[in-house]
XYZ file of C-alpha atoms in Angstrom:
643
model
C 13.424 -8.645 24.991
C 12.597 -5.268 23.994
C 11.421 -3.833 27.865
C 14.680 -3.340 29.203
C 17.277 -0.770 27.587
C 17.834 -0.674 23.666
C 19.758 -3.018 21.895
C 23.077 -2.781 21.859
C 22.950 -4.105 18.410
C 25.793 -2.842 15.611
C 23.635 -0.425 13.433
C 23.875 -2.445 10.282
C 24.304 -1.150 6.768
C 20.281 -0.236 6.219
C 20.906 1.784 9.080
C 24.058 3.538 8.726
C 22.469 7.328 7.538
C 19.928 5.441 4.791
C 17.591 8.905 5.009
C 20.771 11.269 4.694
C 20.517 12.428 1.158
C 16.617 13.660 2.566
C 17.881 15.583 5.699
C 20.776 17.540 3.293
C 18.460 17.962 1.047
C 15.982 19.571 3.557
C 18.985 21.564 5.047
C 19.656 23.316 1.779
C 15.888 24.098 1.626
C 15.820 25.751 5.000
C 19.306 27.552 3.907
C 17.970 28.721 1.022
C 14.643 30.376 2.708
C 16.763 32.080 5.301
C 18.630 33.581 2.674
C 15.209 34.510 0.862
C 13.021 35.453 3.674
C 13.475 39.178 4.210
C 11.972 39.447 0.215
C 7.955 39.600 0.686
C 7.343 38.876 -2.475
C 9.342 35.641 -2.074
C 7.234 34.611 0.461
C 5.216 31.825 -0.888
C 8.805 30.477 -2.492
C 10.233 30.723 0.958
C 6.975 28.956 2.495
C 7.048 26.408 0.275
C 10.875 25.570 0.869
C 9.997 25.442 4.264
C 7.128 23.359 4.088
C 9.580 20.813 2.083
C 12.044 20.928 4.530
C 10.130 20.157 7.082
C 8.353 17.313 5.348
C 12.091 16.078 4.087
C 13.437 16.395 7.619
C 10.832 14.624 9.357
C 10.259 12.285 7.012
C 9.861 8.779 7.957
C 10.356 5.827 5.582
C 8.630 2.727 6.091
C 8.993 -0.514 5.013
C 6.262 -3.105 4.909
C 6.567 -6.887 5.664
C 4.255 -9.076 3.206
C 4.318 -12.647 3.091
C 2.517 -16.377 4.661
C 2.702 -16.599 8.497
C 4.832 -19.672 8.582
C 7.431 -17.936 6.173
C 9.364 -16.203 9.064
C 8.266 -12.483 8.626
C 8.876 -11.812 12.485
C 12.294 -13.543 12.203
C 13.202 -11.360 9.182
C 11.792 -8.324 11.166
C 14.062 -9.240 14.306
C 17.115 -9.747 12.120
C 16.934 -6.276 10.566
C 16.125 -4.470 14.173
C 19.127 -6.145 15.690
C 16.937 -8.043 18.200
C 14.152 -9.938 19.331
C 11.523 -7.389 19.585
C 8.501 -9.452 17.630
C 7.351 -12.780 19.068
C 7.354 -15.806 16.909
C 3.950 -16.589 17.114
C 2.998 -20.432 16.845
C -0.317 -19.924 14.473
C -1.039 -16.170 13.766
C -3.511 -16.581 11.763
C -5.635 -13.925 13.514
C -2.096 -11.420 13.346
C -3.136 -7.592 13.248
C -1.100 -5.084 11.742
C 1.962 -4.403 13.847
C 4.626 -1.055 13.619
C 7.647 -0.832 15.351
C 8.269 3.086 15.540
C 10.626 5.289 17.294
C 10.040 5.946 21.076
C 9.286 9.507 21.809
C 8.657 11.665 25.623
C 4.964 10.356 25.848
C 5.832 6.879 24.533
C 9.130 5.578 26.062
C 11.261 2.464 24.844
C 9.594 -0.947 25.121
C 6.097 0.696 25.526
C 2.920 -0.617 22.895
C -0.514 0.854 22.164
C -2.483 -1.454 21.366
C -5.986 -0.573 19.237
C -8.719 -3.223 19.642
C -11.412 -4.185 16.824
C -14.885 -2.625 17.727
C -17.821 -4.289 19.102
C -19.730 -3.858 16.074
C -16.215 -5.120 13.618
C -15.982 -8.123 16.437
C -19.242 -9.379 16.345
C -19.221 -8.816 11.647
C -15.916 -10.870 12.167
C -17.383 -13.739 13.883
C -20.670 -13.760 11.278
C -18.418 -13.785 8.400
C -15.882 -16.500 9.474
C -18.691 -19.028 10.713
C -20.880 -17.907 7.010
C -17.673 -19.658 5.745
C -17.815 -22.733 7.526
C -21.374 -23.123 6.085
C -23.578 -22.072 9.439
C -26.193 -19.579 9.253
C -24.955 -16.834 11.124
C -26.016 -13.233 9.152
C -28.783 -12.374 12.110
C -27.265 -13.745 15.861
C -26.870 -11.734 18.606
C -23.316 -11.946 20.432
C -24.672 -14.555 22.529
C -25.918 -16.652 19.881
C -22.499 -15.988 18.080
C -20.590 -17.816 20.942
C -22.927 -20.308 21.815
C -22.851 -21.290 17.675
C -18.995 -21.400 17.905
C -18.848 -23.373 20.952
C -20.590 -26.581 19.001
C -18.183 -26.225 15.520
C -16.121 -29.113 15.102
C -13.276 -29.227 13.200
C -14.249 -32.122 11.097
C -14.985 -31.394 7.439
C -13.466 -27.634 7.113
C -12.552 -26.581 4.076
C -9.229 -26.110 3.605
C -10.050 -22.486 3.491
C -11.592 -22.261 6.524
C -9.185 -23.614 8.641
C -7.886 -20.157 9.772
C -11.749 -18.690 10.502
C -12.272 -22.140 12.624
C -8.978 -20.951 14.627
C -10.153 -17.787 15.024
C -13.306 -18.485 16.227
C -12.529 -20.559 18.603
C -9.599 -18.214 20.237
C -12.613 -15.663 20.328
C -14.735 -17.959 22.308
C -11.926 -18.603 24.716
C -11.030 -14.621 25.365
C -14.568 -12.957 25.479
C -15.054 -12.770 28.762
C -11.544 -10.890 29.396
C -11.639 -8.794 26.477
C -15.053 -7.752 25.711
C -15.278 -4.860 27.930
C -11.743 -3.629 26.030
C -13.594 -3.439 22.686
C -13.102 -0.233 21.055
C -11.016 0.968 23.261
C -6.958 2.035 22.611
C -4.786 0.187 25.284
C -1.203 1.938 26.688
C 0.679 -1.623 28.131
C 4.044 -3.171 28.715
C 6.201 -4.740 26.449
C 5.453 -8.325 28.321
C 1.532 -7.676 27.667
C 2.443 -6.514 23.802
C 3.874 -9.697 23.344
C 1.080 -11.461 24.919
C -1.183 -9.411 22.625
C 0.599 -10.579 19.513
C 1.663 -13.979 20.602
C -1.767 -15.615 22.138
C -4.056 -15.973 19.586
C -7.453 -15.705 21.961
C -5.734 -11.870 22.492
C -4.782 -11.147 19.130
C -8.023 -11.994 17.266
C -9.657 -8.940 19.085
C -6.786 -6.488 17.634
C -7.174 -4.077 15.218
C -3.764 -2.606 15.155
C -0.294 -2.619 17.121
C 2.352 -0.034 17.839
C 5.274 -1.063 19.511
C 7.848 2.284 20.646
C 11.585 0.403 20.418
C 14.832 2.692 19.944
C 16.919 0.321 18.282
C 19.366 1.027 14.855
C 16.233 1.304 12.372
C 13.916 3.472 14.079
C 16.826 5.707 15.298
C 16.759 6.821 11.594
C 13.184 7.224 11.503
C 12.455 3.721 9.775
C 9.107 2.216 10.807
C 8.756 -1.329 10.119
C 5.568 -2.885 9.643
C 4.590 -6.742 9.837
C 1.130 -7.006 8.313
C -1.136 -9.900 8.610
C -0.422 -12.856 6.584
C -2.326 -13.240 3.072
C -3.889 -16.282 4.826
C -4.679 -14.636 8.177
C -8.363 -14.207 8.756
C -8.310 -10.390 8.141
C -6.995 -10.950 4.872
C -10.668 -10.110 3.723
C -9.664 -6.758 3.910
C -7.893 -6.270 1.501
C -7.676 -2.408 1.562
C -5.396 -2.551 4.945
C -2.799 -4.578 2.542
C -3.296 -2.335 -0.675
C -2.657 0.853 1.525
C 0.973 -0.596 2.736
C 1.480 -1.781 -1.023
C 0.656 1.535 -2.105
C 1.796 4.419 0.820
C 5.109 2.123 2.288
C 8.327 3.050 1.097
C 9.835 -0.479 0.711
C 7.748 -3.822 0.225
C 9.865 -7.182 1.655
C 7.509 -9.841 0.051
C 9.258 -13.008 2.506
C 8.759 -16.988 1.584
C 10.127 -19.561 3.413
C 12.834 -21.724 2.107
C 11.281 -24.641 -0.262
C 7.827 -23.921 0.959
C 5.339 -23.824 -1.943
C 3.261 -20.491 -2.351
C -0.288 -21.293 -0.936
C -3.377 -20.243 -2.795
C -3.475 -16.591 -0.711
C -0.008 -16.004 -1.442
C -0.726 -16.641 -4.497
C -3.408 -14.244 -4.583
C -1.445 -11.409 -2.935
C 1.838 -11.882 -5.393
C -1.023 -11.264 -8.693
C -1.810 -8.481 -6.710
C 2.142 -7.370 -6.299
C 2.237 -8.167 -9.829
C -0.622 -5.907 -11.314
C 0.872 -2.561 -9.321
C 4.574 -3.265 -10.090
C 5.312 -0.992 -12.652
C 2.721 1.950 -11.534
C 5.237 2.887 -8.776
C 7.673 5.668 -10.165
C 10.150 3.139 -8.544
C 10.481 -0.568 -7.853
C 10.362 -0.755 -4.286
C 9.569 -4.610 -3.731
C 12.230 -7.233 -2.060
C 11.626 -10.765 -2.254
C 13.002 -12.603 0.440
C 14.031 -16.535 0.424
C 14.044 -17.035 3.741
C 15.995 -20.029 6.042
C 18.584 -20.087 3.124
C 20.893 -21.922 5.707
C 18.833 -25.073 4.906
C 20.066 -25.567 1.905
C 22.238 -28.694 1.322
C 24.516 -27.141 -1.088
C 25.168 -23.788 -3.496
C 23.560 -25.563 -6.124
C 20.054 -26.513 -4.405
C 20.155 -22.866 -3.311
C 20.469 -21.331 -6.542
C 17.878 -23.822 -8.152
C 15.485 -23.359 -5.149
C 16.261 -19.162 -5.855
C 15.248 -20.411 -9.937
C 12.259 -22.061 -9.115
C 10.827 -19.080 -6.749
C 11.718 -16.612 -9.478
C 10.016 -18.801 -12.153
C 6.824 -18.251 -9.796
C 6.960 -14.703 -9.031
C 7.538 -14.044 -13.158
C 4.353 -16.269 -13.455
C 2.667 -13.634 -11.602
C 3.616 -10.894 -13.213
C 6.712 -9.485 -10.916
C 9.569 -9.171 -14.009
C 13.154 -8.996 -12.741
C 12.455 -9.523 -9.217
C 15.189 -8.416 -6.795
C 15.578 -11.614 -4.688
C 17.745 -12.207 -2.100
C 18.361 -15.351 0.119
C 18.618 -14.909 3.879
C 18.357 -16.982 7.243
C 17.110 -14.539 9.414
C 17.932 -16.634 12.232
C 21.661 -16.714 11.480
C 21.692 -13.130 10.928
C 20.062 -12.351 14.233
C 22.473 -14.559 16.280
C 25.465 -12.989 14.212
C 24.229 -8.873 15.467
C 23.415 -9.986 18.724
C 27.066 -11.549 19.349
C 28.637 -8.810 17.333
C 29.980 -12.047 15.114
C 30.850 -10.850 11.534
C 31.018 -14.339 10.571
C 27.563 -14.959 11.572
C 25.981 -12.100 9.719
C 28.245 -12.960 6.629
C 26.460 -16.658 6.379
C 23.159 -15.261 6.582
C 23.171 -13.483 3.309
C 21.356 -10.347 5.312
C 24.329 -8.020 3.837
C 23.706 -8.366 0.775
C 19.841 -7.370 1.663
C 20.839 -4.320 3.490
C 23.551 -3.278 1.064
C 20.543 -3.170 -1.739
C 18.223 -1.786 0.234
C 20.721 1.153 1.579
C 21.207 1.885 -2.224
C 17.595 2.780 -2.822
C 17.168 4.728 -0.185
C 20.103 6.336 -0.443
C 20.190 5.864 -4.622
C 16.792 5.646 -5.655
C 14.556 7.475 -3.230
C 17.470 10.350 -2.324
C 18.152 10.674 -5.882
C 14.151 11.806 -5.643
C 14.754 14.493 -2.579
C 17.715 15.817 -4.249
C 16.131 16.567 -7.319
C 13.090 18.223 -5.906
C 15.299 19.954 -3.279
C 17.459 21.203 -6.622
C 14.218 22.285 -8.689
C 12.540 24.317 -6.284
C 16.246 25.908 -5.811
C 16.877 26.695 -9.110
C 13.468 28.349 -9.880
C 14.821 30.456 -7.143
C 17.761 31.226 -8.981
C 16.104 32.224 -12.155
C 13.774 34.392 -10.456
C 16.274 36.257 -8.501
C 18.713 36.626 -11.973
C 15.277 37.983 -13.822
C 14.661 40.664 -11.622
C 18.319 42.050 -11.537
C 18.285 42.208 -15.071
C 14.757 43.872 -14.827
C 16.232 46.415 -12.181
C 19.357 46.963 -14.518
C 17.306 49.246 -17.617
C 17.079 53.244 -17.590
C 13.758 54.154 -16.044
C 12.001 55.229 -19.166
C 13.084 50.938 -20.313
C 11.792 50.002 -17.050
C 8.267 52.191 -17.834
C 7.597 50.341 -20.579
C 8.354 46.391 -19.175
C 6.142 47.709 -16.365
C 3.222 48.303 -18.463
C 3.859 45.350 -20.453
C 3.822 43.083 -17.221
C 0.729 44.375 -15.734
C -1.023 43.522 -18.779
C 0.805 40.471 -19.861
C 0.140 39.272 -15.897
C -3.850 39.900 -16.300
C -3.931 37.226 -19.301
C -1.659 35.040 -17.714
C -4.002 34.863 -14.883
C -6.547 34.578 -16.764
C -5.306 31.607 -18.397
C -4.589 29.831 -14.930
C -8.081 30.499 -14.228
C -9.500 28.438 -17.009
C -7.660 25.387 -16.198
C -10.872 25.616 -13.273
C -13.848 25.816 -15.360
C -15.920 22.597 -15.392
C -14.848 19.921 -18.387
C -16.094 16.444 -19.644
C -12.638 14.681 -18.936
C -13.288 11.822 -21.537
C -9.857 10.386 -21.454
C -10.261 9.332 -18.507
C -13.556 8.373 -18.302
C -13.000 6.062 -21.519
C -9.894 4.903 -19.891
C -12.102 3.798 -16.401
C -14.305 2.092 -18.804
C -11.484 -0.022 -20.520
C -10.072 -0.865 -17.502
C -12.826 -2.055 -15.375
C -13.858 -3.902 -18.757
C -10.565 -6.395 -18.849
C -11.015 -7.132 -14.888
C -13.971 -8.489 -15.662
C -12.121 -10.839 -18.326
C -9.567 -11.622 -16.411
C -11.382 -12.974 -13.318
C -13.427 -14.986 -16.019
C -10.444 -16.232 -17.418
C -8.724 -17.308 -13.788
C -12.646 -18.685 -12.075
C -11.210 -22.143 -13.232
C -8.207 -21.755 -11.074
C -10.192 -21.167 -7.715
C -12.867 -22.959 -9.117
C -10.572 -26.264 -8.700
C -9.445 -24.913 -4.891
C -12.625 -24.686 -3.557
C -13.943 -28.016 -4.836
C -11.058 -30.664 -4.113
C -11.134 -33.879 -3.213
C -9.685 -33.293 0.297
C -13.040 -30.846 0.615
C -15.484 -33.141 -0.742
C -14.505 -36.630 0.776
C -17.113 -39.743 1.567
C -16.036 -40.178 4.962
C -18.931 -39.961 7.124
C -18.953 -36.065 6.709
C -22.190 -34.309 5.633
C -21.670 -33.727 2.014
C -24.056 -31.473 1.408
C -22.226 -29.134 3.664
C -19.192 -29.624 2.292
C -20.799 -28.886 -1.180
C -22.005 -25.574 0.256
C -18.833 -24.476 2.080
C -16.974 -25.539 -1.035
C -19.102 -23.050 -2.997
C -18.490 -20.592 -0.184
C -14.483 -21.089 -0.321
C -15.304 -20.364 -4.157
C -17.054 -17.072 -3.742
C -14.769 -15.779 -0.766
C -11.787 -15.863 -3.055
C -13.823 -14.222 -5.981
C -14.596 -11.686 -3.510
C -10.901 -11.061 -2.743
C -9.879 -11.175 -7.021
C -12.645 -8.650 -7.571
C -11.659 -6.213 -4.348
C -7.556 -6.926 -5.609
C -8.517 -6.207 -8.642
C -10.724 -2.796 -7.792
C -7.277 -2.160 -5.679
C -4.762 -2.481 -8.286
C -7.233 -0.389 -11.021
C -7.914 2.622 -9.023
C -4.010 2.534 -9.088
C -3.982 3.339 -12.477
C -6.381 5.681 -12.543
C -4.796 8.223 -10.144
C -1.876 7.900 -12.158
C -4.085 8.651 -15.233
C -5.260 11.099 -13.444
C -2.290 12.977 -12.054
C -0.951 12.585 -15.700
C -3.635 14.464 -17.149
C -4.056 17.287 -14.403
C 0.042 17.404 -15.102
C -0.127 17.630 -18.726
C -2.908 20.686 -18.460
C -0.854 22.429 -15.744
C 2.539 22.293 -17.919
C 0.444 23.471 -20.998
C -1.226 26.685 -19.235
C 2.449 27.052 -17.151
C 4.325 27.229 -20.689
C 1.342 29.556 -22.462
C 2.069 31.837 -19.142
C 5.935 31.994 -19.224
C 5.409 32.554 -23.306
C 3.854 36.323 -21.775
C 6.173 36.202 -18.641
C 9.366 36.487 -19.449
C 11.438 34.469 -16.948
C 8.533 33.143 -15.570
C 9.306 29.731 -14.039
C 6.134 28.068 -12.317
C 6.967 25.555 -9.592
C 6.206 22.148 -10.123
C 2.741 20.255 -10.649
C 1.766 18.665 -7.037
C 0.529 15.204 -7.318
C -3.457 15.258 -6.123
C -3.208 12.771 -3.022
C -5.638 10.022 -3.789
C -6.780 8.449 -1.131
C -7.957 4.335 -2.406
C -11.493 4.003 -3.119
C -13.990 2.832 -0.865
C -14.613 -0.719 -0.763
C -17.252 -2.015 -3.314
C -19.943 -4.029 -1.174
C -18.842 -7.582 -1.454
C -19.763 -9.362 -4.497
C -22.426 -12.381 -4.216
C -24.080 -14.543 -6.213
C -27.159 -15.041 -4.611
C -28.811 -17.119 -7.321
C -26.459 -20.316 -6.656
C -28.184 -22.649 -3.990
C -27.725 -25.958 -2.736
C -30.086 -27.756 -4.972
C -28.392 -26.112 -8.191
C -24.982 -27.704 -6.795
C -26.670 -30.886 -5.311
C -27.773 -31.439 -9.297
C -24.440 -32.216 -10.306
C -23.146 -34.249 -7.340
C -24.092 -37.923 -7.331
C -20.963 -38.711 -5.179
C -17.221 -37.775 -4.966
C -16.047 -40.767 -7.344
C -18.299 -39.265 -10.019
C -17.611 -35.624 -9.256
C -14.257 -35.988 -9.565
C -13.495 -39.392 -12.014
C -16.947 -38.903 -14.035
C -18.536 -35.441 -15.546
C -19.982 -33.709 -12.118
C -17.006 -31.474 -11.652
C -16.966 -29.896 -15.001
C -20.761 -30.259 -15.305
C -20.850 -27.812 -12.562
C -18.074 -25.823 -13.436
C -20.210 -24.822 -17.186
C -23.373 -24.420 -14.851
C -21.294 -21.570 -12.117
C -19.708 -20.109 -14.953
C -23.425 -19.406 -16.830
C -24.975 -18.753 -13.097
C -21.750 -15.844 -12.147
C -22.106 -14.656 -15.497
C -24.811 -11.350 -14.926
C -24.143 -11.116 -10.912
C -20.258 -10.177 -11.623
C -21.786 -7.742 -15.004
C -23.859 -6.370 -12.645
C -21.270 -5.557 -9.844
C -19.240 -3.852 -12.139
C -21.165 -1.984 -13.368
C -22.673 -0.308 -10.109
C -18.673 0.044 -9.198
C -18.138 1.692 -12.708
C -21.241 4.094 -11.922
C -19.829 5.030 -8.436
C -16.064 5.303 -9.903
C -17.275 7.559 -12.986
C -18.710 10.167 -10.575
C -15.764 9.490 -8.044
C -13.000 10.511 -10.513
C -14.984 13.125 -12.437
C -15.235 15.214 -9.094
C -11.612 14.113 -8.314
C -10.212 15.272 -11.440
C -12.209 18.546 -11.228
C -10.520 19.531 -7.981
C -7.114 18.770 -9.463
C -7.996 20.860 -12.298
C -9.108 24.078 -9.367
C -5.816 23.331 -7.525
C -3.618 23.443 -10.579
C -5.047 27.105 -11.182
C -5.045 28.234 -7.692
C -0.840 27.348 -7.773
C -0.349 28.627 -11.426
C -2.661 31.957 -9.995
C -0.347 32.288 -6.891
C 3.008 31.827 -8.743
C 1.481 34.877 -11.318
C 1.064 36.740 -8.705
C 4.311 36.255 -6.796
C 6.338 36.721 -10.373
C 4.821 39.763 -11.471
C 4.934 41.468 -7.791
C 8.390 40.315 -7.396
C 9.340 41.633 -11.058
C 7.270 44.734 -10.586
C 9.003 46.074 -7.298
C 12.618 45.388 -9.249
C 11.425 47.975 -11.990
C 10.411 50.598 -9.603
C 14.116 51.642 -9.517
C 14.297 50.996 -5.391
C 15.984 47.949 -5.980
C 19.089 46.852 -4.332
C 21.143 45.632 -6.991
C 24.014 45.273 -4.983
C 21.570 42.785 -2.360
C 20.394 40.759 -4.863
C 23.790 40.289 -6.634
C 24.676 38.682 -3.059
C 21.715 36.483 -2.565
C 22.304 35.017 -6.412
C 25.731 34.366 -5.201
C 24.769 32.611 -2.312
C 22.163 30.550 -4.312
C 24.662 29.175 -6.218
C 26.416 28.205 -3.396
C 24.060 26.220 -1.946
């Protein structure tokens, strides 16, 4: 599927014009700095329309697909593009990020690039996953790396490390074909993309996938985007997730039918949970998905109950959740069967979804779209009434202007000087303060993950290893807490931030239009924030085998006597200064970060404030010269309204 001709798929509801209220809104833009273009002092209002319009026009909304490997992500993704474009892969675990776009001249239908890890990300890869399964791998060579692989057994891996024992082997088993394709971007056929995504000893040396498919979604400029599982071996970087969680458009979080959230989903819905509400709008879907197994209404709606009960315990409040069998729904497009698609509950999905984009995010478009229009308006009725005075009235409002224009600038350019921003310094410091508590307060929680009885059994395995790689499973999923957790802050700073700049702009803006009469400044632009660097991985280097060896005698009194909470008072004392220390080299490198950050905001504001001065008082100035024609610009306000 997906090589031959698109799909012919009915477009369903998501579909049917879900970016419309952006593309009229971008029409009236582009209307509106036709109509305004001849004006030279309009100009930067007519460039910024068109910039708008463009953006608007072109826009394309993405949605992001979150959610366990095994809970039918790729089936969902299918159902919604009408077809069977993804592969069902048997044990992703290795999955790379994959977007299905629209086709375009250079990339026809069916067509995938294909980006593969580099050498030097291979090879870290391959150290970090067998560091987890307790072998010391921090200085081999590639060599060494494959030779090491080649003797792991499965026998004895953590629970943890089952996906980094599957990955290693599937890199073993496709070096020698894809080594020489490190690094490198890859133009291939839809058969080899579905190789590439399918076959795990191809997929494990992916980066990233981009599949070209014309099909009802992407005709509107949708891109869909199945990301690697929370318990996929790249989930250890957690920045590729956070970016789709913060840039996509949409967020489908999918769970299988009556399967119980695993420790990394887990993880990833806190994650969901601590970013909710710092969107301006909710833009996460849960997903139930294989609804059709459900024996009756009833254990539907209490299965429905008891994954909303979860996803509250995380922090996601009123989740929108719908139940779906993706399966049903794909067999119901693909044989046009109404029937079909009714049983699958995907309707009610795509009838939700269409209403934010249409509801939610075009109310958005329209509004800006309807701003930037009617500070159009008010300019355009201020300088007819300037033009309308005798000459000797117009004298005088010219003098005024000039001067009352000079201290409005000046007043822009002050928002630039340097300043201690202490709000939001102290506000850094609080909020980097209660991470801190909060991982303390949930160590206990991965604390009893890592060392289970499963992990730590007397069967003949070498417990001393298992002790060690138990301790490892421990400090890889501190590592991810502490990196969400970095994530989900820096979040809430930009807002802070944005808030802040926002609040100084409107202040000088209002102080400006108190000495410009009919000023109206356009709108504070949001400083893009692009998500922190990475901290260095957190590690406790202190913990060793013989301070876990001294409170292990066996797994019967580990587990039945006082050795597991023995050791549990002796990690918690051990982690104590290494996590103080951590954050506070990230506070250090954040407090210089967002000081510099917040200083350019402040230098933009005043550079926009300075230009819309200058456009104003121009603009106002050349209507009291008594060359105006009234009689023009009586037409254009018409035609504003109009639009």
């Amino acid at each position: 599927a997906g090589a031959g001709a698109p799909a012919a798929a009915a477009p369903s509801p998501a579909a049917a014009e879900a970016l419309a209220p952006q593309r009229q809104a971008a029409e009236r833009l582009s209307r509106a700095a036709a109509l305004l273009a001849p004006h030279a002092s309009l100009a930067a209002t007519v460039n910024g329309m068109r910039d708008k319009a463009e953006r608007l026009r072109s826009s394309r909304f993405t949605i992001a697909l979150f959610g366990a490997f095994s809970a039918g992500k790729s089936s969902l993704a299918n159902a919604l593009l009408g077809d069977a474009v993804l592969p069902v892969s048997p044990n992703p675990t290795t999955a790379a990020v994959n977007r299905i776009v629209p086709p375009t001249a250079e990339r026809p239908h069916g067509t995938a690039a294909v980006w593969m890890k580099s050498r030097e990300a291979m090879l870290d890869d391959l150290r970090y996953s067998l560091g987890l399964l307790g072998e010391n791998a921090a200085q081999l060579s590639g060599d060494e790396l494959l030779q090491a692989i080649r003797k792991l057994s499965p026998d004895g891996v953590h629970a943890g490390g089952r996906p980094h024992y599957s990955f290693l082997k599937a890199a073993a088993k496709g070096w020698a074909e894809h080594e020489a394709h490190l690094g490198q971007q890859l133009a291939v056929s839809a058969e080899d993309y579905r190789r590439y995504v399918a076959e795990e000893s191809r997929s494990c040396f992916v980066s990233e996938i981009e599949l070209y498919h014309a099909n009802p979604l992407t005709a509107q400029g949708i891109v869909l985007v199945d990301t690697p599982g929370a318990d996929s071996v790249n989930a250890r970087h957690t920045g590729v997730a956070f970016n789709y969680i913060k840039n996509a458009d949409a967020i489908l979080f999918v769970t299988y039918y009556n399967h119980a959230f695993s420790q990394a989903d887990r993880q990833f819905l806190m994650q969901l949970g601590r970013v909710k509400d710092q969107f301006e709008l909710d833009k996460m879907f849960f997903i139930v998905n294989a609804s059709d197994l459900a024996a009756s209404r009833e254990e539907l709606e209490g299965v429905l109950a008891h994954v909303e009960r979860n996803l509250q315990q995380h922090g996601i409040r009123f989740p929108r959740m719908f139940p779906v069998s993706s399966l049903q729904a794909l067999d119901g497009k693909r044989a046009g069967s109404s029937r079909l698609i009714a049983e699958s509950g995907i309707g009610a999905f795509e009838e939700s979804f269409l209403g934010f984009t249409r509801g939610d995010l075009g109310a958005l478009a329209v509004a800006s779209a309807e701003q930037e229009l009617e500070r159009a308006r008010r300019t355009i009725a201020n300088w007819l009434e300037a033009a309308s005075g005798d000459e000797q009235s117009r004298d005088r409002v010219r003098e005024a202007l000039r001067a009352s224009a000079e201290r409005a600038r000046q007043m822009a350019a002050a928002l630039a000087e340097p300043k201690q921003h202490a709000q939001l310094q102290q506000e850094l410091k609080e909020l980097l303060f209660y991470v801190l508590q909060r991982v303390q307060f949930r160590f206990g929680d991965h604390y009893h993950f890592a060392f289970n009885p499963a992990a730590l059994q007397d069967d003949g395995r070498d417990l001393k290893k298992a002790m060690w790689t138990s301790w490892l499973e421990l400090q890889r999923l501190l590592q991810i807490e502490l990196a969400q957790e970095l994530e989900a802050t820096s979040l809430r700073l930009d807002n802070t931030l944005n808030k802040l700049a926002a609040k100084q702009y409107a202040d000088t803006a209002e102080e400006a239009a108190g000495l410009l009469d009919g000023f109206a400044p356009s709108p504070y632009k949001p400083l893009e924030l692009p998500t922190p660097e990475e901290q260095p991985a957190w590690t406790a280097p202190s913990v060793d085998m013989k301070l876990l060896w001294s409170k292990f005698k066996s797994p019967k009194h580990f587990f039945e006597g006082e050795g597991k909470t023995a050791l549990r008072a002796l990690l918690e004392k051990e982690l104590d200064m290494p996590l103080q220390a951590w954050m506070s080299e990230a506070e250090q490198a954040w407090s210089l970060r967002y000081g510099d950050l917040m200083q350019q905001a402040a230098g933009n504001c005043a550079r926009q404030l300075q230009a819309d001065i200058d456009a104003f008082s121009q603009g106002k100035l050349a209507s009291l010269s008594g060359g105006t024609n009234v009689a023009e610009l009586q037409r254009i306000q018409q035609e504003l309204q109009a639009i």
